[in-house]
mmCIF file of N, CA and C in Angstrom:
data_model
loop_
_atom_site.group_PDB
_atom_site.id
_atom_site.type_symbol
_atom_site.label_atom_id
_atom_site.label_comp_id
_atom_site.label_asym_id
_atom_site.label_seq_id
_atom_site.Cartn_x
_atom_site.Cartn_y
_atom_site.Cartn_z
ATOM 1 N N UNK Y 609 6.473 116.989 97.089
ATOM 2 C CA UNK Y 609 5.462 117.987 96.793
ATOM 3 C C UNK Y 609 4.170 117.260 96.470
ATOM 4 N N UNK Y 610 3.074 117.631 97.090
ATOM 5 C CA UNK Y 610 1.782 117.012 96.807
ATOM 6 C C UNK Y 610 1.214 117.590 95.522
ATOM 7 N N UNK Y 611 0.181 116.945 95.012
ATOM 8 C CA UNK Y 611 -0.485 117.411 93.794
ATOM 9 C C UNK Y 611 -1.022 118.822 94.003
ATOM 10 N N UNK Y 612 -1.568 119.094 95.173
ATOM 11 C CA UNK Y 612 -2.130 120.411 95.473
ATOM 12 C C UNK Y 612 -1.045 121.470 95.501
ATOM 13 N N UNK Y 613 0.088 121.150 96.123
ATOM 14 C CA UNK Y 613 1.183 122.119 96.170
ATOM 15 C C UNK Y 613 1.651 122.449 94.755
ATOM 16 N N UNK Y 614 1.710 121.450 93.900
ATOM 17 C CA UNK Y 614 2.099 121.685 92.518
ATOM 18 C C UNK Y 614 1.111 122.594 91.828
ATOM 19 N N UNK Y 615 -0.182 122.394 92.065
ATOM 20 C CA UNK Y 615 -1.204 123.256 91.472
ATOM 21 C C UNK Y 615 -1.082 124.681 91.990
ATOM 22 N N UNK Y 616 -0.814 124.831 93.293
ATOM 23 C CA UNK Y 616 -0.684 126.151 93.894
ATOM 24 C C UNK Y 616 0.497 126.895 93.276
ATOM 25 N N UNK Y 617 1.594 126.171 93.058
ATOM 26 C CA UNK Y 617 2.762 126.797 92.450
ATOM 27 C C UNK Y 617 2.459 127.256 91.030
ATOM 28 N N UNK Y 618 1.697 126.462 90.279
ATOM 29 C CA UNK Y 618 1.316 126.847 88.921
ATOM 30 C C UNK Y 618 0.446 128.088 88.967
ATOM 31 N N UNK Y 619 -0.481 128.126 89.919
ATOM 32 C CA UNK Y 619 -1.355 129.284 90.066
ATOM 33 C C UNK Y 619 -0.549 130.536 90.373
ATOM 34 N N UNK Y 620 0.450 130.418 91.254
ATOM 35 C CA UNK Y 620 1.290 131.560 91.609
ATOM 36 C C UNK Y 620 2.016 132.086 90.381
ATOM 37 N N UNK Y 621 2.469 131.170 89.574
ATOM 38 C CA UNK Y 621 3.199 131.566 88.374
ATOM 39 C C UNK Y 621 2.277 132.273 87.397
ATOM 40 N N UNK Y 622 1.064 131.771 87.280
ATOM 41 C CA UNK Y 622 0.148 132.319 86.296
ATOM 42 C C UNK Y 622 -0.510 133.613 86.776
ATOM 43 N N UNK Y 623 -0.982 133.614 88.019
ATOM 44 C CA UNK Y 623 -1.715 134.778 88.527
ATOM 45 C C UNK Y 623 -1.524 134.855 90.036
ATOM 46 N N UNK Y 624 -0.600 135.686 90.512
ATOM 47 C CA UNK Y 624 -0.309 135.745 91.949
ATOM 48 C C UNK Y 624 -1.509 136.155 92.791
ATOM 49 N N UNK Y 625 -2.449 136.930 92.244
ATOM 50 C CA UNK Y 625 -3.593 137.385 93.045
ATOM 51 C C UNK Y 625 -4.573 136.242 93.321
ATOM 52 N N UNK Y 626 -4.486 135.100 92.579
ATOM 53 C CA UNK Y 626 -5.432 134.006 92.797
ATOM 54 C C UNK Y 626 -4.967 133.019 93.862
ATOM 55 N N UNK Y 627 -3.785 133.226 94.455
ATOM 56 C CA UNK Y 627 -3.287 132.334 95.485
ATOM 57 C C UNK Y 627 -4.146 132.475 96.729
ATOM 58 N N UNK Y 628 -4.692 131.377 97.261
ATOM 59 C CA UNK Y 628 -5.547 131.485 98.450
ATOM 60 C C UNK Y 628 -4.728 131.848 99.680
ATOM 61 N N UNK Y 629 -5.398 132.462 100.635
ATOM 62 C CA UNK Y 629 -4.727 132.767 101.904
ATOM 63 C C UNK Y 629 -4.491 131.453 102.610
ATOM 64 N N UNK Y 630 -3.737 131.457 103.687
ATOM 65 C CA UNK Y 630 -3.412 130.196 104.342
ATOM 66 C C UNK Y 630 -4.675 129.517 104.871
ATOM 67 N N UNK Y 631 -5.654 130.305 105.372
ATOM 68 C CA UNK Y 631 -6.887 129.715 105.879
ATOM 69 C C UNK Y 631 -7.680 129.119 104.731
ATOM 70 N N UNK Y 632 -7.806 129.874 103.608
ATOM 71 C CA UNK Y 632 -8.528 129.361 102.447
ATOM 72 C C UNK Y 632 -7.797 128.155 101.855
ATOM 73 N N UNK Y 633 -6.464 128.212 101.837
ATOM 74 C CA UNK Y 633 -5.664 127.127 101.278
ATOM 75 C C UNK Y 633 -5.854 125.841 102.042
ATOM 76 N N UNK Y 634 -5.906 125.926 103.346
ATOM 77 C CA UNK Y 634 -6.092 124.730 104.164
ATOM 78 C C UNK Y 634 -7.453 124.120 103.904
ATOM 79 N N UNK Y 635 -8.482 124.963 103.837
ATOM 80 C CA UNK Y 635 -9.836 124.467 103.579
ATOM 81 C C UNK Y 635 -9.909 123.879 102.163
ATOM 82 N N UNK Y 636 -9.322 124.567 101.202
ATOM 83 C CA UNK Y 636 -9.329 124.100 99.829
ATOM 84 C C UNK Y 636 -8.576 122.775 99.716
ATOM 85 N N UNK Y 637 -7.439 122.702 100.383
ATOM 86 C CA UNK Y 637 -6.628 121.488 100.344
ATOM 87 C C UNK Y 637 -7.401 120.308 100.930
ATOM 88 N N UNK Y 638 -8.083 120.514 102.031
ATOM 89 C CA UNK Y 638 -8.857 119.442 102.660
ATOM 90 C C UNK Y 638 -9.976 118.973 101.739
ATOM 91 N N UNK Y 639 -10.684 119.906 101.098
ATOM 92 C CA UNK Y 639 -11.754 119.534 100.171
ATOM 93 C C UNK Y 639 -11.186 118.797 98.959
ATOM 94 N N UNK Y 640 -10.070 119.293 98.448
ATOM 95 C CA UNK Y 640 -9.443 118.689 97.278
ATOM 96 C C UNK Y 640 -9.023 117.249 97.572
ATOM 97 N N UNK Y 641 -8.337 117.071 98.688
ATOM 98 C CA UNK Y 641 -7.868 115.740 99.047
ATOM 99 C C UNK Y 641 -9.025 114.800 99.358
ATOM 100 N N UNK Y 642 -10.084 115.304 99.994
ATOM 101 C CA UNK Y 642 -11.241 114.461 100.300
ATOM 102 C C UNK Y 642 -11.940 114.024 99.018
ATOM 103 N N UNK Y 643 -11.991 114.922 98.048
ATOM 104 C CA UNK Y 643 -12.667 114.630 96.792
ATOM 105 C C UNK Y 643 -11.912 113.560 96.001
ATOM 106 N N UNK Y 644 -10.594 113.609 96.016
ATOM 107 C CA UNK Y 644 -9.815 112.703 95.199
ATOM 108 C C UNK Y 644 -9.166 111.569 95.975
ATOM 109 N N UNK Y 645 -9.532 111.472 97.227
ATOM 110 C CA UNK Y 645 -8.976 110.392 98.021
ATOM 111 C C UNK Y 645 -9.773 109.133 97.722
ATOM 112 N N UNK Y 646 -9.141 108.172 97.107
ATOM 113 C CA UNK Y 646 -9.797 106.920 96.759
ATOM 114 C C UNK Y 646 -8.789 105.796 96.886
ATOM 115 N N UNK Y 647 -9.284 104.639 97.073
ATOM 116 C CA UNK Y 647 -8.410 103.489 97.143
ATOM 117 C C UNK Y 647 -8.753 102.571 95.982
ATOM 118 N N UNK Y 648 -7.731 102.076 95.352
ATOM 119 C CA UNK Y 648 -7.919 101.198 94.216
ATOM 120 C C UNK Y 648 -7.250 99.869 94.496
ATOM 121 N N UNK Y 649 -7.872 98.832 93.993
ATOM 122 C CA UNK Y 649 -7.265 97.513 94.071
ATOM 123 C C UNK Y 649 -6.765 97.191 92.665
ATOM 124 N N UNK Y 650 -5.500 96.941 92.539
ATOM 125 C CA UNK Y 650 -4.906 96.647 91.235
ATOM 126 C C UNK Y 650 -4.986 95.146 91.006
ATOM 127 N N UNK Y 651 -5.630 94.768 89.908
ATOM 128 C CA UNK Y 651 -5.805 93.361 89.584
ATOM 129 C C UNK Y 651 -4.982 93.011 88.350
ATOM 130 N N UNK Y 652 -4.531 91.813 88.309
ATOM 131 C CA UNK Y 652 -3.778 91.343 87.148
ATOM 132 C C UNK Y 652 -4.751 90.813 86.101
ATOM 133 N N UNK Y 653 -4.505 91.108 84.809
ATOM 134 C CA UNK Y 653 -5.382 90.577 83.770
ATOM 135 C C UNK Y 653 -5.110 89.106 83.465
ATOM 136 N N UNK Y 654 -4.088 88.539 84.047
ATOM 137 C CA UNK Y 654 -3.737 87.146 83.787
ATOM 138 C C UNK Y 654 -4.519 86.232 84.716
ATOM 139 N N UNK Y 655 -5.137 85.241 84.138
ATOM 140 C CA UNK Y 655 -5.909 84.276 84.919
ATOM 141 C C UNK Y 655 -4.962 83.243 85.524
ATOM 142 N N UNK Y 656 -5.336 82.750 86.656
ATOM 143 C CA UNK Y 656 -4.573 81.665 87.251
ATOM 144 C C UNK Y 656 -5.258 80.375 86.838
ATOM 145 N N UNK Y 657 -4.606 79.623 85.986
ATOM 146 C CA UNK Y 657 -5.177 78.381 85.479
ATOM 147 C C UNK Y 657 -4.152 77.263 85.613
ATOM 148 N N UNK Y 658 -4.667 76.053 85.642
ATOM 149 C CA UNK Y 658 -3.771 74.910 85.705
ATOM 150 C C UNK Y 658 -2.975 74.847 84.409
ATOM 151 N N UNK Y 659 -1.670 74.662 84.497
ATOM 152 C CA UNK Y 659 -0.859 74.627 83.278
ATOM 153 C C UNK Y 659 -1.193 73.417 82.420
ATOM 154 N N UNK Y 660 -1.217 73.639 81.113
ATOM 155 C CA UNK Y 660 -1.464 72.561 80.168
ATOM 156 C C UNK Y 660 -0.108 72.019 79.735
ATOM 157 N N UNK Y 661 0.091 70.715 79.852
ATOM 158 C CA UNK Y 661 1.394 70.181 79.470
ATOM 159 C C UNK Y 661 1.639 70.378 77.969
ATOM 160 N N UNK Y 662 2.864 70.762 77.626
ATOM 161 C CA UNK Y 662 3.218 70.969 76.229
ATOM 162 C C UNK Y 662 3.377 69.628 75.527
ATOM 163 N N UNK Y 663 2.842 69.557 74.303
ATOM 164 C CA UNK Y 663 2.962 68.325 73.536
ATOM 165 C C UNK Y 663 3.900 68.480 72.351
ATOM 166 N N UNK Y 664 4.089 69.687 71.878
ATOM 167 C CA UNK Y 664 4.883 69.878 70.674
ATOM 168 C C UNK Y 664 4.057 69.525 69.446
ATOM 169 N N UNK Y 665 4.651 69.680 68.289
ATOM 170 C CA UNK Y 665 3.915 69.352 67.070
ATOM 171 C C UNK Y 665 4.150 67.889 66.718
ATOM 172 N N UNK Y 666 3.238 67.334 65.956
ATOM 173 C CA UNK Y 666 3.375 65.940 65.528
ATOM 174 C C UNK Y 666 4.540 65.832 64.559
ATOM 175 N N UNK Y 667 5.218 64.713 64.576
ATOM 176 C CA UNK Y 667 6.343 64.556 63.638
ATOM 177 C C UNK Y 667 5.839 64.506 62.196
ATOM 178 N N UNK Y 668 6.632 65.028 61.299
ATOM 179 C CA UNK Y 668 6.281 65.002 59.877
ATOM 180 C C UNK Y 668 6.435 63.580 59.342
ATOM 181 N N UNK Y 669 5.578 63.215 58.403
ATOM 182 C CA UNK Y 669 5.771 61.890 57.799
ATOM 183 C C UNK Y 669 7.056 61.872 56.969
ATOM 184 N N UNK Y 670 7.761 60.766 57.000
ATOM 185 C CA UNK Y 670 9.024 60.667 56.262
ATOM 186 C C UNK Y 670 8.780 60.652 54.762
ATOM 187 N N UNK Y 671 7.663 60.087 54.334
ATOM 188 C CA UNK Y 671 7.317 59.967 52.929
ATOM 189 C C UNK Y 671 5.852 60.304 52.723
ATOM 190 N N UNK Y 672 5.523 60.916 51.598
ATOM 191 C CA UNK Y 672 4.129 61.235 51.284
ATOM 192 C C UNK Y 672 3.530 60.269 50.270
ATOM 193 N N UNK Y 673 4.371 59.550 49.528
ATOM 194 C CA UNK Y 673 3.888 58.626 48.513
ATOM 195 C C UNK Y 673 3.003 57.554 49.157
ATOM 196 N N UNK Y 674 1.814 57.399 48.628
ATOM 197 C CA UNK Y 674 0.879 56.414 49.163
ATOM 198 C C UNK Y 674 0.078 56.918 50.358
ATOM 199 N N UNK Y 675 0.272 58.135 50.759
ATOM 200 C CA UNK Y 675 -0.436 58.712 51.917
ATOM 201 C C UNK Y 675 -1.679 59.469 51.479
ATOM 202 N N UNK Y 676 -2.599 59.609 52.402
ATOM 203 C CA UNK Y 676 -3.806 60.423 52.186
ATOM 204 C C UNK Y 676 -3.633 61.710 52.992
ATOM 205 N N UNK Y 677 -3.600 62.836 52.292
ATOM 206 C CA UNK Y 677 -3.348 64.133 52.918
ATOM 207 C C UNK Y 677 -4.672 64.875 53.079
ATOM 208 N N UNK Y 678 -4.984 65.267 54.296
ATOM 209 C CA UNK Y 678 -6.185 66.060 54.572
ATOM 210 C C UNK Y 678 -5.914 67.527 54.322
ATOM 211 N N UNK Y 679 -6.815 68.176 53.612
ATOM 212 C CA UNK Y 679 -6.710 69.617 53.351
ATOM 213 C C UNK Y 679 -7.843 70.296 54.098
ATOM 214 N N UNK Y 680 -7.497 70.997 55.161
ATOM 215 C CA UNK Y 680 -8.501 71.632 56.033
ATOM 216 C C UNK Y 680 -8.606 73.113 55.701
ATOM 217 N N UNK Y 681 -9.770 73.504 55.195
ATOM 218 C CA UNK Y 681 -10.023 74.909 54.869
ATOM 219 C C UNK Y 681 -10.862 75.511 55.988
ATOM 220 N N UNK Y 682 -10.278 76.474 56.692
ATOM 221 C CA UNK Y 682 -11.062 77.123 57.743
ATOM 222 C C UNK Y 682 -11.928 78.209 57.113
ATOM 223 N N UNK Y 683 -12.513 79.063 57.911
ATOM 224 C CA UNK Y 683 -13.470 80.056 57.416
ATOM 225 C C UNK Y 683 -12.817 81.297 56.808
ATOM 226 N N UNK Y 684 -11.506 81.353 56.763
ATOM 227 C CA UNK Y 684 -10.839 82.512 56.162
ATOM 228 C C UNK Y 684 -11.126 82.528 54.662
ATOM 229 N N UNK Y 685 -11.277 83.731 54.105
ATOM 230 C CA UNK Y 685 -11.765 83.844 52.724
ATOM 231 C C UNK Y 685 -10.841 83.261 51.663
ATOM 232 N N UNK Y 686 -9.556 83.200 51.901
ATOM 233 C CA UNK Y 686 -8.640 82.691 50.886
ATOM 234 C C UNK Y 686 -8.099 81.291 51.190
ATOM 235 N N UNK Y 687 -8.600 80.653 52.225
ATOM 236 C CA UNK Y 687 -8.029 79.360 52.610
ATOM 237 C C UNK Y 687 -8.219 78.305 51.521
ATOM 238 N N UNK Y 688 -9.388 78.266 50.880
ATOM 239 C CA UNK Y 688 -9.600 77.280 49.813
ATOM 240 C C UNK Y 688 -8.702 77.555 48.614
ATOM 241 N N UNK Y 689 -8.528 78.814 48.269
ATOM 242 C CA UNK Y 689 -7.661 79.178 47.148
ATOM 243 C C UNK Y 689 -6.223 78.742 47.409
ATOM 244 N N UNK Y 690 -5.742 78.971 48.610
ATOM 245 C CA UNK Y 690 -4.380 78.581 48.972
ATOM 246 C C UNK Y 690 -4.241 77.063 48.933
ATOM 247 N N UNK Y 691 -5.234 76.348 49.462
ATOM 248 C CA UNK Y 691 -5.152 74.886 49.473
ATOM 249 C C UNK Y 691 -5.266 74.300 48.065
ATOM 250 N N UNK Y 692 -6.041 74.927 47.197
ATOM 251 C CA UNK Y 692 -6.124 74.448 45.811
ATOM 252 C C UNK Y 692 -4.760 74.548 45.130
ATOM 253 N N UNK Y 693 -4.074 75.662 45.343
ATOM 254 C CA UNK Y 693 -2.729 75.835 44.773
ATOM 255 C C UNK Y 693 -1.763 74.814 45.382
ATOM 256 N N UNK Y 694 -1.877 74.599 46.685
ATOM 257 C CA UNK Y 694 -1.027 73.610 47.353
ATOM 258 C C UNK Y 694 -1.304 72.214 46.799
ATOM 259 N N UNK Y 695 -2.574 71.878 46.631
ATOM 260 C CA UNK Y 695 -2.953 70.557 46.137
ATOM 261 C C UNK Y 695 -2.387 70.308 44.731
ATOM 262 N N UNK Y 696 -2.476 71.303 43.846
ATOM 263 C CA UNK Y 696 -1.920 71.160 42.495
ATOM 264 C C UNK Y 696 -0.426 70.829 42.551
ATOM 265 N N UNK Y 697 0.312 71.592 43.355
ATOM 266 C CA UNK Y 697 1.750 71.371 43.491
ATOM 267 C C UNK Y 697 2.045 69.995 44.109
ATOM 268 N N UNK Y 698 1.284 69.625 45.118
ATOM 269 C CA UNK Y 698 1.485 68.345 45.791
ATOM 270 C C UNK Y 698 1.266 67.191 44.825
ATOM 271 N N UNK Y 699 0.178 67.215 44.056
ATOM 272 C CA UNK Y 699 -0.134 66.119 43.126
ATOM 273 C C UNK Y 699 0.884 66.039 41.987
ATOM 274 N N UNK Y 700 1.453 67.177 41.594
ATOM 275 C CA UNK Y 700 2.502 67.171 40.562
ATOM 276 C C UNK Y 700 3.788 66.554 41.102
ATOM 277 N N UNK Y 701 4.123 66.876 42.316
ATOM 278 C CA UNK Y 701 5.402 66.423 42.887
ATOM 279 C C UNK Y 701 5.360 65.007 43.447
ATOM 280 N N UNK Y 702 4.195 64.595 43.959
ATOM 281 C CA UNK Y 702 4.074 63.263 44.578
ATOM 282 C C UNK Y 702 2.867 62.559 43.945
ATOM 283 N N UNK Y 703 3.075 61.854 42.816
ATOM 284 C CA UNK Y 703 1.954 61.253 42.090
ATOM 285 C C UNK Y 703 1.162 60.211 42.892
ATOM 286 N N UNK Y 704 1.771 59.538 43.859
ATOM 287 C CA UNK Y 704 1.081 58.493 44.611
ATOM 288 C C UNK Y 704 0.247 58.994 45.783
ATOM 289 N N UNK Y 705 0.166 60.297 45.986
ATOM 290 C CA UNK Y 705 -0.562 60.858 47.124
ATOM 291 C C UNK Y 705 -2.026 61.103 46.742
ATOM 292 N N UNK Y 706 -2.913 60.999 47.710
ATOM 293 C CA UNK Y 706 -4.318 61.372 47.503
ATOM 294 C C UNK Y 706 -4.682 62.445 48.517
ATOM 295 N N UNK Y 707 -5.734 63.214 48.222
ATOM 296 C CA UNK Y 707 -6.150 64.282 49.135
ATOM 297 C C UNK Y 707 -7.599 64.098 49.551
ATOM 298 N N UNK Y 708 -7.919 64.654 50.672
ATOM 299 C CA UNK Y 708 -9.285 64.655 51.203
ATOM 300 C C UNK Y 708 -9.543 66.038 51.791
ATOM 301 N N UNK Y 709 -10.629 66.648 51.357
ATOM 302 C CA UNK Y 709 -10.949 68.016 51.797
ATOM 303 C C UNK Y 709 -11.909 68.024 52.975
ATOM 304 N N UNK Y 710 -11.722 69.018 53.838
ATOM 305 C CA UNK Y 710 -12.681 69.308 54.914
ATOM 306 C C UNK Y 710 -12.791 70.824 55.015
ATOM 307 N N UNK Y 711 -14.015 71.318 55.006
ATOM 308 C CA UNK Y 711 -14.248 72.765 55.161
ATOM 309 C C UNK Y 711 -14.911 72.999 56.504
ATOM 310 N N UNK Y 712 -14.418 73.972 57.241
ATOM 311 C CA UNK Y 712 -14.944 74.283 58.578
ATOM 312 C C UNK Y 712 -16.440 74.536 58.523
ATOM 313 N N UNK Y 713 -17.154 74.055 59.526
ATOM 314 C CA UNK Y 713 -18.605 74.203 59.566
ATOM 315 C C UNK Y 713 -19.037 75.512 60.208
ATOM 316 N N UNK Y 714 -18.138 76.163 60.907
ATOM 317 C CA UNK Y 714 -18.477 77.370 61.650
ATOM 318 C C UNK Y 714 -17.586 78.509 61.189
ATOM 319 N N UNK Y 715 -18.142 79.682 61.026
ATOM 320 C CA UNK Y 715 -17.342 80.815 60.546
ATOM 321 C C UNK Y 715 -16.756 81.642 61.682
ATOM 322 N N UNK Y 716 -16.706 81.088 62.853
ATOM 323 C CA UNK Y 716 -16.079 81.785 63.973
ATOM 324 C C UNK Y 716 -14.671 81.249 64.141
ATOM 325 N N UNK Y 717 -13.987 81.739 65.115
ATOM 326 C CA UNK Y 717 -12.618 81.292 65.368
ATOM 327 C C UNK Y 717 -12.564 80.072 66.285
ATOM 328 N N UNK Y 718 -13.716 79.464 66.537
ATOM 329 C CA UNK Y 718 -13.735 78.292 67.414
ATOM 330 C C UNK Y 718 -13.018 77.118 66.758
ATOM 331 N N UNK Y 719 -12.303 76.332 67.535
ATOM 332 C CA UNK Y 719 -11.734 75.100 66.972
ATOM 333 C C UNK Y 719 -12.872 74.188 66.502
ATOM 334 N N UNK Y 720 -12.644 73.465 65.443
ATOM 335 C CA UNK Y 720 -13.691 72.607 64.863
ATOM 336 C C UNK Y 720 -14.223 71.596 65.869
ATOM 337 N N UNK Y 721 -13.388 71.173 66.813
ATOM 338 C CA UNK Y 721 -13.821 70.204 67.823
ATOM 339 C C UNK Y 721 -14.848 70.779 68.787
ATOM 340 N N UNK Y 722 -15.062 72.094 68.752
ATOM 341 C CA UNK Y 722 -16.053 72.721 69.639
ATOM 342 C C UNK Y 722 -17.279 73.210 68.880
ATOM 343 N N UNK Y 723 -17.465 72.728 67.675
ATOM 344 C CA UNK Y 723 -18.606 73.156 66.866
ATOM 345 C C UNK Y 723 -19.550 71.981 66.643
ATOM 346 N N UNK Y 724 -20.628 72.243 65.925
ATOM 347 C CA UNK Y 724 -21.591 71.191 65.597
ATOM 348 C C UNK Y 724 -20.987 70.138 64.673
ATOM 349 N N UNK Y 725 -19.893 70.470 63.993
ATOM 350 C CA UNK Y 725 -19.250 69.531 63.076
ATOM 351 C C UNK Y 725 -18.238 68.604 63.724
ATOM 352 N N UNK Y 726 -18.245 68.514 65.042
ATOM 353 C CA UNK Y 726 -17.245 67.730 65.766
ATOM 354 C C UNK Y 726 -17.179 66.274 65.300
ATOM 355 N N UNK Y 727 -18.325 65.613 65.200
ATOM 356 C CA UNK Y 727 -18.339 64.189 64.818
ATOM 357 C C UNK Y 727 -17.845 63.997 63.389
ATOM 358 N N UNK Y 728 -18.304 64.849 62.485
ATOM 359 C CA UNK Y 728 -17.885 64.771 61.084
ATOM 360 C C UNK Y 728 -16.371 65.015 60.980
ATOM 361 N N UNK Y 729 -15.879 65.982 61.721
ATOM 362 C CA UNK Y 729 -14.452 66.323 61.712
ATOM 363 C C UNK Y 729 -13.623 65.163 62.257
ATOM 364 N N UNK Y 730 -14.063 64.569 63.354
ATOM 365 C CA UNK Y 730 -13.344 63.444 63.955
ATOM 366 C C UNK Y 730 -13.283 62.267 62.985
ATOM 367 N N UNK Y 731 -14.381 61.989 62.300
ATOM 368 C CA UNK Y 731 -14.404 60.904 61.312
ATOM 369 C C UNK Y 731 -13.448 61.210 60.163
ATOM 370 N N UNK Y 732 -13.432 62.438 59.707
ATOM 371 C CA UNK Y 732 -12.524 62.837 58.622
ATOM 372 C C UNK Y 732 -11.064 62.662 59.041
ATOM 373 N N UNK Y 733 -10.739 63.085 60.266
ATOM 374 C CA UNK Y 733 -9.366 62.935 60.767
ATOM 375 C C UNK Y 733 -8.926 61.468 60.786
ATOM 376 N N UNK Y 734 -9.858 60.590 61.090
ATOM 377 C CA UNK Y 734 -9.535 59.166 61.129
ATOM 378 C C UNK Y 734 -9.176 58.602 59.754
ATOM 379 N N UNK Y 735 -9.568 59.279 58.685
ATOM 380 C CA UNK Y 735 -9.318 58.782 57.338
ATOM 381 C C UNK Y 735 -8.138 59.408 56.624
ATOM 382 N N UNK Y 736 -7.361 60.240 57.322
ATOM 383 C CA UNK Y 736 -6.197 60.867 56.684
ATOM 384 C C UNK Y 736 -4.933 60.560 57.488
ATOM 385 N N UNK Y 737 -3.802 60.635 56.787
ATOM 386 C CA UNK Y 737 -2.520 60.362 57.449
ATOM 387 C C UNK Y 737 -1.913 61.619 58.067
ATOM 388 N N UNK Y 738 -2.156 62.740 57.456
ATOM 389 C CA UNK Y 738 -1.648 64.026 57.950
ATOM 390 C C UNK Y 738 -2.543 65.120 57.407
ATOM 391 N N UNK Y 739 -2.480 66.305 58.012
ATOM 392 C CA UNK Y 739 -3.383 67.408 57.623
ATOM 393 C C UNK Y 739 -2.572 68.665 57.332
ATOM 394 N N UNK Y 740 -3.019 69.358 56.290
ATOM 395 C CA UNK Y 740 -2.485 70.684 55.990
ATOM 396 C C UNK Y 740 -3.636 71.671 56.198
ATOM 397 N N UNK Y 741 -3.396 72.697 56.998
ATOM 398 C CA UNK Y 741 -4.398 73.717 57.293
ATOM 399 C C UNK Y 741 -3.985 75.022 56.650
ATOM 400 N N UNK Y 742 -4.931 75.680 56.012
ATOM 401 C CA UNK Y 742 -4.656 77.012 55.460
ATOM 402 C C UNK Y 742 -5.506 78.022 56.213
ATOM 403 N N UNK Y 743 -4.861 79.012 56.773
ATOM 404 C CA UNK Y 743 -5.556 80.107 57.444
ATOM 405 C C UNK Y 743 -5.148 81.375 56.703
ATOM 406 N N UNK Y 744 -5.824 81.663 55.614
ATOM 407 C CA UNK Y 744 -5.402 82.757 54.733
ATOM 408 C C UNK Y 744 -6.482 83.825 54.632
ATOM 409 N N UNK Y 745 -6.107 85.067 54.857
ATOM 410 C CA UNK Y 745 -7.046 86.181 54.712
ATOM 411 C C UNK Y 745 -7.011 86.722 53.310
#
């Protein structure tokens, strides 16, 4: 059953006197189909990109004593608060550890390596053994 036939059947059910004659129906059907006859190209929202090889996460250090731990606070409003609490617990549990703070230079969701702070961030990374990131709202 075409869309038009379905509409005609609904019309018959609702008001039999509004059903077009066969001549009117043919003309109406042709106009209806011409009006709504369109062709669409369906596109996928997925981009075709070269696959990035998976690296996995870096291995955890076996020991924290004597290590320098980087505390990276991104632009989320509670990230510094969360890292401060983490730092207190870390220093209590591992007395030989030291910390180094870095606060994101950009308040967008861009990775720090793509901001104006790239050089400063790279230098900071070179001075720490491992990094803890807090992304807290």
